[in-house]
mmCIF file with all atom_site columns, C-alpha atoms in Angstrom:
data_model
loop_
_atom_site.group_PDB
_atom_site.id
_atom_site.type_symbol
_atom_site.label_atom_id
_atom_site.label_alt_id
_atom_site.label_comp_id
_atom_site.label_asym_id
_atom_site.label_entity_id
_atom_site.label_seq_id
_atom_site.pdbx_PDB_ins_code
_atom_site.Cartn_x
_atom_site.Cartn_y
_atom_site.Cartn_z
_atom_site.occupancy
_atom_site.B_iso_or_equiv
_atom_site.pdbx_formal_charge
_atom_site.auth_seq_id
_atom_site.auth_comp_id
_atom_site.auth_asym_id
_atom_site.auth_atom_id
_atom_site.pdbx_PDB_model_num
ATOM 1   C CA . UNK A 1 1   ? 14.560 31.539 -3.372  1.00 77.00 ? 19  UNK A CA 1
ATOM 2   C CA . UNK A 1 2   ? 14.323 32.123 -6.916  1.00 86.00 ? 20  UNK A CA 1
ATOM 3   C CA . UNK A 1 3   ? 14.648 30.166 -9.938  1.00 87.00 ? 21  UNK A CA 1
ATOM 4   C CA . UNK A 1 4   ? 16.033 31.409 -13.402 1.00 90.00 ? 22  UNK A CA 1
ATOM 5   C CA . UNK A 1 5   ? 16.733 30.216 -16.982 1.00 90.00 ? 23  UNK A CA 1
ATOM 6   C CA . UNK A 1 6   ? 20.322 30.572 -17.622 1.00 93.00 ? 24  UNK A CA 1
ATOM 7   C CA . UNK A 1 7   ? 22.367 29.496 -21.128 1.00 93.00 ? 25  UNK A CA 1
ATOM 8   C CA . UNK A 1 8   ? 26.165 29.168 -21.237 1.00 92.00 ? 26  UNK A CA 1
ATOM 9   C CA . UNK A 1 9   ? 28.309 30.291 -24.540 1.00 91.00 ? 27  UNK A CA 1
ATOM 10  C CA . UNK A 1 10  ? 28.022 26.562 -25.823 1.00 90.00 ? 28  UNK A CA 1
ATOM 11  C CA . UNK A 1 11  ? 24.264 27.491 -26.225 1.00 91.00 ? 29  UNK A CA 1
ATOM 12  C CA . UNK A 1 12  ? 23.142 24.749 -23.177 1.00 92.00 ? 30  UNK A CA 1
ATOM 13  C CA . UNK A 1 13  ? 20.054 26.091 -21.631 1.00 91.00 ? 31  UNK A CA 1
ATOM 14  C CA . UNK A 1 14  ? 19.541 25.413 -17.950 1.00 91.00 ? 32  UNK A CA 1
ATOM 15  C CA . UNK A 1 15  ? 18.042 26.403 -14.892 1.00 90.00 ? 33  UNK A CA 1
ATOM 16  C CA . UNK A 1 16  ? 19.659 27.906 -11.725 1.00 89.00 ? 34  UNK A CA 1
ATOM 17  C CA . UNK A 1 17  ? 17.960 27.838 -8.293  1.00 89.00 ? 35  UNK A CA 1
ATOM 18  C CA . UNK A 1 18  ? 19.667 31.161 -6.157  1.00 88.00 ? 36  UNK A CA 1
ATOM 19  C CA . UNK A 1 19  ? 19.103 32.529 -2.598  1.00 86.00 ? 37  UNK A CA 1
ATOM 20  C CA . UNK A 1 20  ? 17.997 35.808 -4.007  1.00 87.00 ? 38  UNK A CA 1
ATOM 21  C CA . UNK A 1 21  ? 18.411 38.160 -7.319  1.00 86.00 ? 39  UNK A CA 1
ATOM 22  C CA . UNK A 1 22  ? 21.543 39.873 -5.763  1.00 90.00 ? 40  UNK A CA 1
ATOM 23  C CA . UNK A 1 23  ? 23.299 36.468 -4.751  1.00 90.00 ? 41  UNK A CA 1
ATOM 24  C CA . UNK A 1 24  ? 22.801 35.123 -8.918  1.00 89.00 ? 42  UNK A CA 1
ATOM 25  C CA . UNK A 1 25  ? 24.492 38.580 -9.982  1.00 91.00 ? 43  UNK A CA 1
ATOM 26  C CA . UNK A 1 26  ? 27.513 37.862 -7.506  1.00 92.00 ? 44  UNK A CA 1
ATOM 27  C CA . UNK A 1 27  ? 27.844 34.462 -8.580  1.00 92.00 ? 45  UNK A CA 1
ATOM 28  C CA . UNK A 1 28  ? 27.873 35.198 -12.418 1.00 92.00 ? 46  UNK A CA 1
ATOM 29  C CA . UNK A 1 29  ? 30.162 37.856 -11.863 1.00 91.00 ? 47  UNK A CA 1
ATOM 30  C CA . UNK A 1 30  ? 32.531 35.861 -9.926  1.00 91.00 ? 48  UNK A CA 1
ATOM 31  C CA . UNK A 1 31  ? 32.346 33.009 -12.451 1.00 89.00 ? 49  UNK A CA 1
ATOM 32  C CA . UNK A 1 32  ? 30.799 31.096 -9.783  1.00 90.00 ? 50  UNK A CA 1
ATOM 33  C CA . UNK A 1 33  ? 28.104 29.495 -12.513 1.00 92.00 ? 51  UNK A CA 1
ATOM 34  C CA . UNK A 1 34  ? 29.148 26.930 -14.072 1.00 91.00 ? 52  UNK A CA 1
ATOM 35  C CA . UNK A 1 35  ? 27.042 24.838 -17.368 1.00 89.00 ? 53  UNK A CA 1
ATOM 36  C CA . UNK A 1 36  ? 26.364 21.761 -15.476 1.00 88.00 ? 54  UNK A CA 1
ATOM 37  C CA . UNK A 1 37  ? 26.890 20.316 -19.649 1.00 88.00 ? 55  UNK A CA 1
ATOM 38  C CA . UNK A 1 38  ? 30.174 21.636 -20.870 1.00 87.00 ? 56  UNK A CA 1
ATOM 39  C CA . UNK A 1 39  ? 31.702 23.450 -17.284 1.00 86.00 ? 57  UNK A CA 1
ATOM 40  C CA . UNK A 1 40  ? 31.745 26.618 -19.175 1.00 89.00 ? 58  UNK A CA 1
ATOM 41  C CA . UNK A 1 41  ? 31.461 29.712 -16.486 1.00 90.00 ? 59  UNK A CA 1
ATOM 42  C CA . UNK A 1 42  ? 30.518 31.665 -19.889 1.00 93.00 ? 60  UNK A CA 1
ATOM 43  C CA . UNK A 1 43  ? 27.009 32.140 -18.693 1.00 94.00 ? 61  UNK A CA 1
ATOM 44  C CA . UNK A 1 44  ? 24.171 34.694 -18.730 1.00 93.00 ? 62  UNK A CA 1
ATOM 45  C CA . UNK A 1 45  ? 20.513 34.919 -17.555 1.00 92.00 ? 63  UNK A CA 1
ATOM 46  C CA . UNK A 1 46  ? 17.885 34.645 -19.868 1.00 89.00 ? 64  UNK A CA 1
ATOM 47  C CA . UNK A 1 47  ? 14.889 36.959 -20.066 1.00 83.00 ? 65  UNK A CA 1
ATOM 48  C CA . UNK A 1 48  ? 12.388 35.297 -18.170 1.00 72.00 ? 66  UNK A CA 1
ATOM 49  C CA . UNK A 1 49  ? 10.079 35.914 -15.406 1.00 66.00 ? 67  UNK A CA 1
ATOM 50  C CA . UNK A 1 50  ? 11.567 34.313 -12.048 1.00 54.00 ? 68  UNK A CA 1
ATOM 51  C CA . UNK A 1 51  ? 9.430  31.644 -9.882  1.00 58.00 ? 69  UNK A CA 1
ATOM 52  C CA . UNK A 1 52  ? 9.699  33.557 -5.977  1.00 59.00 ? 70  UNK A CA 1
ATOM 53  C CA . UNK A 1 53  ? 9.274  30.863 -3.391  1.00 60.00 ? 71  UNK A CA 1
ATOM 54  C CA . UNK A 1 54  ? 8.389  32.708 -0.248  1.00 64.00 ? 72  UNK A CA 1
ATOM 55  C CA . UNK A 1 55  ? 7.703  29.327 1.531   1.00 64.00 ? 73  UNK A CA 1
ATOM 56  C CA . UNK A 1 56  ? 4.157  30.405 2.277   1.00 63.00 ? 74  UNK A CA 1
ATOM 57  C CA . UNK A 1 57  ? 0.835  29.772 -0.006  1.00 59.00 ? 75  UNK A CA 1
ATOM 58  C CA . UNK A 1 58  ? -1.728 32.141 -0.691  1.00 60.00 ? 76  UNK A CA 1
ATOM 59  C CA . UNK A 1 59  ? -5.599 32.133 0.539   1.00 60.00 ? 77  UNK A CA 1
ATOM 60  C CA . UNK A 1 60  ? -6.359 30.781 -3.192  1.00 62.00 ? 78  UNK A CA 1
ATOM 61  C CA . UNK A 1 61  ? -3.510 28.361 -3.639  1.00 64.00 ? 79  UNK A CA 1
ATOM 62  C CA . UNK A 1 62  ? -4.492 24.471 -4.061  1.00 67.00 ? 80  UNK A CA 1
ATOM 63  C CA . UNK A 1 63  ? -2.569 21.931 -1.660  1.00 68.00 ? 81  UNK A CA 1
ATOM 64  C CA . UNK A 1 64  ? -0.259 20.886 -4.232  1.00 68.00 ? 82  UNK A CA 1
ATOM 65  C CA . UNK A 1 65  ? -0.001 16.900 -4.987  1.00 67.00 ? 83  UNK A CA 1
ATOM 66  C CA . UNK A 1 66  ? 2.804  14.991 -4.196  1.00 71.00 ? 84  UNK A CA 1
ATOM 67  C CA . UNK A 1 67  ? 5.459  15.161 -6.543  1.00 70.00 ? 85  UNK A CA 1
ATOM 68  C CA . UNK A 1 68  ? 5.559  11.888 -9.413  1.00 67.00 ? 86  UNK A CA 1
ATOM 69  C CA . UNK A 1 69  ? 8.416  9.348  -8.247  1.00 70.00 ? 87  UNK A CA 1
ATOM 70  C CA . UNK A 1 70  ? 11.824 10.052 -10.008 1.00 63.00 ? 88  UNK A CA 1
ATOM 71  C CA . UNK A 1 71  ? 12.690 7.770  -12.146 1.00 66.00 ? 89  UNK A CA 1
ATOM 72  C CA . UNK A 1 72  ? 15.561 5.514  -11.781 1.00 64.00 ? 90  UNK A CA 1
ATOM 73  C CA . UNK A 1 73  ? 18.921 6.944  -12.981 1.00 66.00 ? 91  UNK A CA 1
ATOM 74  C CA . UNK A 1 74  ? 22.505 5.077  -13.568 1.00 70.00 ? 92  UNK A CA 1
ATOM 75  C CA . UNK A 1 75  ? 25.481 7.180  -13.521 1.00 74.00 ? 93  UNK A CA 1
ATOM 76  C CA . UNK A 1 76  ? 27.469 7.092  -17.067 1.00 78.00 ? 94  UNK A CA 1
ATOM 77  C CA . UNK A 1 77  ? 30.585 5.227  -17.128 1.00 83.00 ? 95  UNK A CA 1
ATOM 78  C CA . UNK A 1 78  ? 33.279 6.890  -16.475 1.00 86.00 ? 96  UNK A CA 1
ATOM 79  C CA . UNK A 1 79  ? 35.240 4.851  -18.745 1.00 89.00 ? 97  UNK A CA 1
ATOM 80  C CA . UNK A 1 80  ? 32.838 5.527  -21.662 1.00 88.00 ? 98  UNK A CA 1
ATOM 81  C CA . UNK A 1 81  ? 32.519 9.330  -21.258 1.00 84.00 ? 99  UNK A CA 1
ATOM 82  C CA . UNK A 1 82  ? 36.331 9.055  -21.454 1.00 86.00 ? 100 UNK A CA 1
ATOM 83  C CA . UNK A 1 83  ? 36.635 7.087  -24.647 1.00 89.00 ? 101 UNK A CA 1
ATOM 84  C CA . UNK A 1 84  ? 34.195 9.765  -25.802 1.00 87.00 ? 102 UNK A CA 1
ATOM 85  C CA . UNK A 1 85  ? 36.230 12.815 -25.035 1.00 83.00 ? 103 UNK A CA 1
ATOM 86  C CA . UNK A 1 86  ? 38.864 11.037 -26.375 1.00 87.00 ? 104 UNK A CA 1
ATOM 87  C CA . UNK A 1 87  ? 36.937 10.682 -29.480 1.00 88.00 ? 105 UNK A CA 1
ATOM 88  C CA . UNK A 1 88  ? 35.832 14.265 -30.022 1.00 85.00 ? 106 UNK A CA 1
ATOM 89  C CA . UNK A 1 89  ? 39.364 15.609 -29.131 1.00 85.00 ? 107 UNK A CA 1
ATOM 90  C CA . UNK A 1 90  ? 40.773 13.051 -31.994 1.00 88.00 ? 108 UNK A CA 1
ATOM 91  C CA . UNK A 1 91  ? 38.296 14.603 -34.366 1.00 87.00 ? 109 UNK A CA 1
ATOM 92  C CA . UNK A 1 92  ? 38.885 18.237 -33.500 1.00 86.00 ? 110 UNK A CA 1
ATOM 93  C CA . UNK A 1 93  ? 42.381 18.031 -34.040 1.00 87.00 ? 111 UNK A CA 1
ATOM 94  C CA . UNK A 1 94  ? 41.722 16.303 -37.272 1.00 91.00 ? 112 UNK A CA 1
ATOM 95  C CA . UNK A 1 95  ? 39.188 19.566 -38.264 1.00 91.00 ? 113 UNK A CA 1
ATOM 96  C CA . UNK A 1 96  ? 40.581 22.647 -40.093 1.00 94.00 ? 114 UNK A CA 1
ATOM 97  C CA . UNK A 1 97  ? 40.444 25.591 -37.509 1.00 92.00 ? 115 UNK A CA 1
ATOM 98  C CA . UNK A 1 98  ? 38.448 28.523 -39.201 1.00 95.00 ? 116 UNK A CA 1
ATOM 99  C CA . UNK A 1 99  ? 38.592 30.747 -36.136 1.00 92.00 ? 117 UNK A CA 1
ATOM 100 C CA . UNK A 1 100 ? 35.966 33.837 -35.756 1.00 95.00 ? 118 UNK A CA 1
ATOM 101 C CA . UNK A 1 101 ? 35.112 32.558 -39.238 1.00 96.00 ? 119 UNK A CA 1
ATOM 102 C CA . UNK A 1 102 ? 33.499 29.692 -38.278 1.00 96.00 ? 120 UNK A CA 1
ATOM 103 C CA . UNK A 1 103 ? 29.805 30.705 -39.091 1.00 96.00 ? 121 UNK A CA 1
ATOM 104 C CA . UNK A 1 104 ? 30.736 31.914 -42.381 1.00 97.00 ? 122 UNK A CA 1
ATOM 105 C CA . UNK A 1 105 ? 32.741 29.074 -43.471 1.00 97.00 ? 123 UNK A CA 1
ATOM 106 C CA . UNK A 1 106 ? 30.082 26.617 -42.386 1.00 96.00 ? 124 UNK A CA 1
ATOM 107 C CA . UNK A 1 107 ? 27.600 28.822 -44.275 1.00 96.00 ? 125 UNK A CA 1
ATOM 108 C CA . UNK A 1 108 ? 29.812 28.694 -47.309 1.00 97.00 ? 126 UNK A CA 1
ATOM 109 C CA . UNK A 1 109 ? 30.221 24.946 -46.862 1.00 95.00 ? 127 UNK A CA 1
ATOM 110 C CA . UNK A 1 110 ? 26.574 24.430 -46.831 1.00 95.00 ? 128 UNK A CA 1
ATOM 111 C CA . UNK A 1 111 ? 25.764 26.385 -49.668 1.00 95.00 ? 129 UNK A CA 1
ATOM 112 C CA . UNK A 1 112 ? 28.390 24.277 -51.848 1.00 95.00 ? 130 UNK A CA 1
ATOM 113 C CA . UNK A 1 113 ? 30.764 27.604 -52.320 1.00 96.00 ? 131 UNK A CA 1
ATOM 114 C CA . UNK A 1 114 ? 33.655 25.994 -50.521 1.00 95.00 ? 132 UNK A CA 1
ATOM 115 C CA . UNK A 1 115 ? 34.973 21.891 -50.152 1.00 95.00 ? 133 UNK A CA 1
ATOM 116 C CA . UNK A 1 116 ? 33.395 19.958 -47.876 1.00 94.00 ? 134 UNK A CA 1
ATOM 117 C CA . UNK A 1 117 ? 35.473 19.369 -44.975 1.00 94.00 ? 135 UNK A CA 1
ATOM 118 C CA . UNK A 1 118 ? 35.244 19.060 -40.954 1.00 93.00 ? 136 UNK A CA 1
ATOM 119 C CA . UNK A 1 119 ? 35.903 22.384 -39.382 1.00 94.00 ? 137 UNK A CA 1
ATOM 120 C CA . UNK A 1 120 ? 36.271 23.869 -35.797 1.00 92.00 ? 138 UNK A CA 1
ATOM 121 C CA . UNK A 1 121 ? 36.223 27.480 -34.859 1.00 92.00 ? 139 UNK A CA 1
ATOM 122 C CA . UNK A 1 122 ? 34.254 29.907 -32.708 1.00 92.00 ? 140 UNK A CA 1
ATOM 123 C CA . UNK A 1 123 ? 30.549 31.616 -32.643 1.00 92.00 ? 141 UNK A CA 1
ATOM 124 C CA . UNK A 1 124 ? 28.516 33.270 -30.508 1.00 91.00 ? 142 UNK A CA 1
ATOM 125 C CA . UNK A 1 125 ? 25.274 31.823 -29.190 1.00 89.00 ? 143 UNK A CA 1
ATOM 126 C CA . UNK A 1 126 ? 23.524 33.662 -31.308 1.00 91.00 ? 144 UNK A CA 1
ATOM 127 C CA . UNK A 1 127 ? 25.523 32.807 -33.990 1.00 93.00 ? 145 UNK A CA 1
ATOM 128 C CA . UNK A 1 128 ? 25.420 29.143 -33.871 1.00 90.00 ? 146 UNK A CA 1
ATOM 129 C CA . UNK A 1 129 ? 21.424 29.442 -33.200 1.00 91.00 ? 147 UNK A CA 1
ATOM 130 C CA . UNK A 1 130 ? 20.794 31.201 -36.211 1.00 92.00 ? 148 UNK A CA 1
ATOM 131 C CA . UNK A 1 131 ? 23.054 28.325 -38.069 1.00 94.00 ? 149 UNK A CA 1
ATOM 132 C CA . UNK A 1 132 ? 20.979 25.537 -36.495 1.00 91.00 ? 150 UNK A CA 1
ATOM 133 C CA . UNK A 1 133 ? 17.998 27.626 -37.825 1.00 92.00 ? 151 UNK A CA 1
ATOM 134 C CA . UNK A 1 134 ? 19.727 27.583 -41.399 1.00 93.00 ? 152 UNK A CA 1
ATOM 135 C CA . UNK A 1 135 ? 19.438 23.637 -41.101 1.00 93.00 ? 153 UNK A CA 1
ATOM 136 C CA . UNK A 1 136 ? 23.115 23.523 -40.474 1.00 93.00 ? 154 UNK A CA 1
ATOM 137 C CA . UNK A 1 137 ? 24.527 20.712 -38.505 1.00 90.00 ? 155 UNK A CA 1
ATOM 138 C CA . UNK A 1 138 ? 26.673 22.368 -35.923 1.00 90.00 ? 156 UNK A CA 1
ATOM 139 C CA . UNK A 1 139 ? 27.827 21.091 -32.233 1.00 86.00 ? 157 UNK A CA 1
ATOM 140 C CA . UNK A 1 140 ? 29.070 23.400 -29.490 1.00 84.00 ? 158 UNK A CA 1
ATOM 141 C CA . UNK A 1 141 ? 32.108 21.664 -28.137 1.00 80.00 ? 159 UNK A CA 1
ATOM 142 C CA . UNK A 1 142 ? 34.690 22.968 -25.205 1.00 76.00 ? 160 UNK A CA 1
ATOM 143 C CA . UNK A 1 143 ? 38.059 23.665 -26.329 1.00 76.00 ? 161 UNK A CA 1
ATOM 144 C CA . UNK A 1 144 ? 40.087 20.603 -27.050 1.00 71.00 ? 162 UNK A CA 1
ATOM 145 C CA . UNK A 1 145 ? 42.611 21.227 -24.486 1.00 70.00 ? 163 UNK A CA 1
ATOM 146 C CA . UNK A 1 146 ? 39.969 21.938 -21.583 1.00 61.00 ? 164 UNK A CA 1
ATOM 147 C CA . UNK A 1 147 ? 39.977 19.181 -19.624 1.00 60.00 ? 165 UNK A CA 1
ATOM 148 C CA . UNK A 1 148 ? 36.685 17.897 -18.348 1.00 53.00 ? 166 UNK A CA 1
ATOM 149 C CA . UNK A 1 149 ? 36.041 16.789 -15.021 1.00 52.00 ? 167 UNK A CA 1
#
């Protein structure tokens, strides 16, 4: 078993638990992954170094303690999440869409070289990282039409 960091195109960070390093590449690569945040099966592994659970402990290895209680959770409305999507599609159609020149135009925007207006497009992750970094407000969204599920 191994565990890895993974990020989808919306820039959602997350981890993935796979039988083995072969079995992750074969589910990427069949679009198998899927951002448990946005559905997107955009998604990569990040560099990191993998936790190996070989279901045995070493000579040196502590008893570990017992995990803390989880604590309680309550499912989100459906109703709610609805009136939200219906929300953010309402404003996204509202938006000017920039395209591929999304990170520029929000750049421009921010810098006071172009009116102030909502605006929709597409970026990379890296991209709309290094905006965030800029201190400008940006929110990876799914395309309007997507439907969510």
């Amino acid at each position: 078993m191994i565990v890895v960091d993974l990020l989808c195109a919306s820039a959602h960070r997350f981890e993935g638990w796979f039988p083995s390093a072969e079995a992750l590449e074969a589910q990427l690569a069949q679009g198998a992954v899927r951002c448990p945040l946005c559905g997107s099966a955009e998604v990569r592994r990040l560099p990191s170094a993998p936790y190996v659970h070989t279901g045995e402990r070493g000579a040196d290895t502590p008893e570990p303690s017992p995990p803390a209680p989880a604590p309680a959770t309550v499912a989100p409305d459906p109703q709610r999440l609805a009136q939200l999507w219906q929300t953010l599609r309402a404003l996204g159609r509202q938006a000017e869409d920039v395209g591929v020149r999304f990170p520029e135009e929000a750049r421009r925007i921010h810098r006071g070289e172009a009116d102030a207006r909502p605006i929709r497009g597409q970026s990379s992750t890296e991209e709309f990282l290094s905006l965030l970094e800029e201190g400008i407000e940006v929110l990876p969204l799914p395309p309007l039409d997507e439907e969510m599920h």
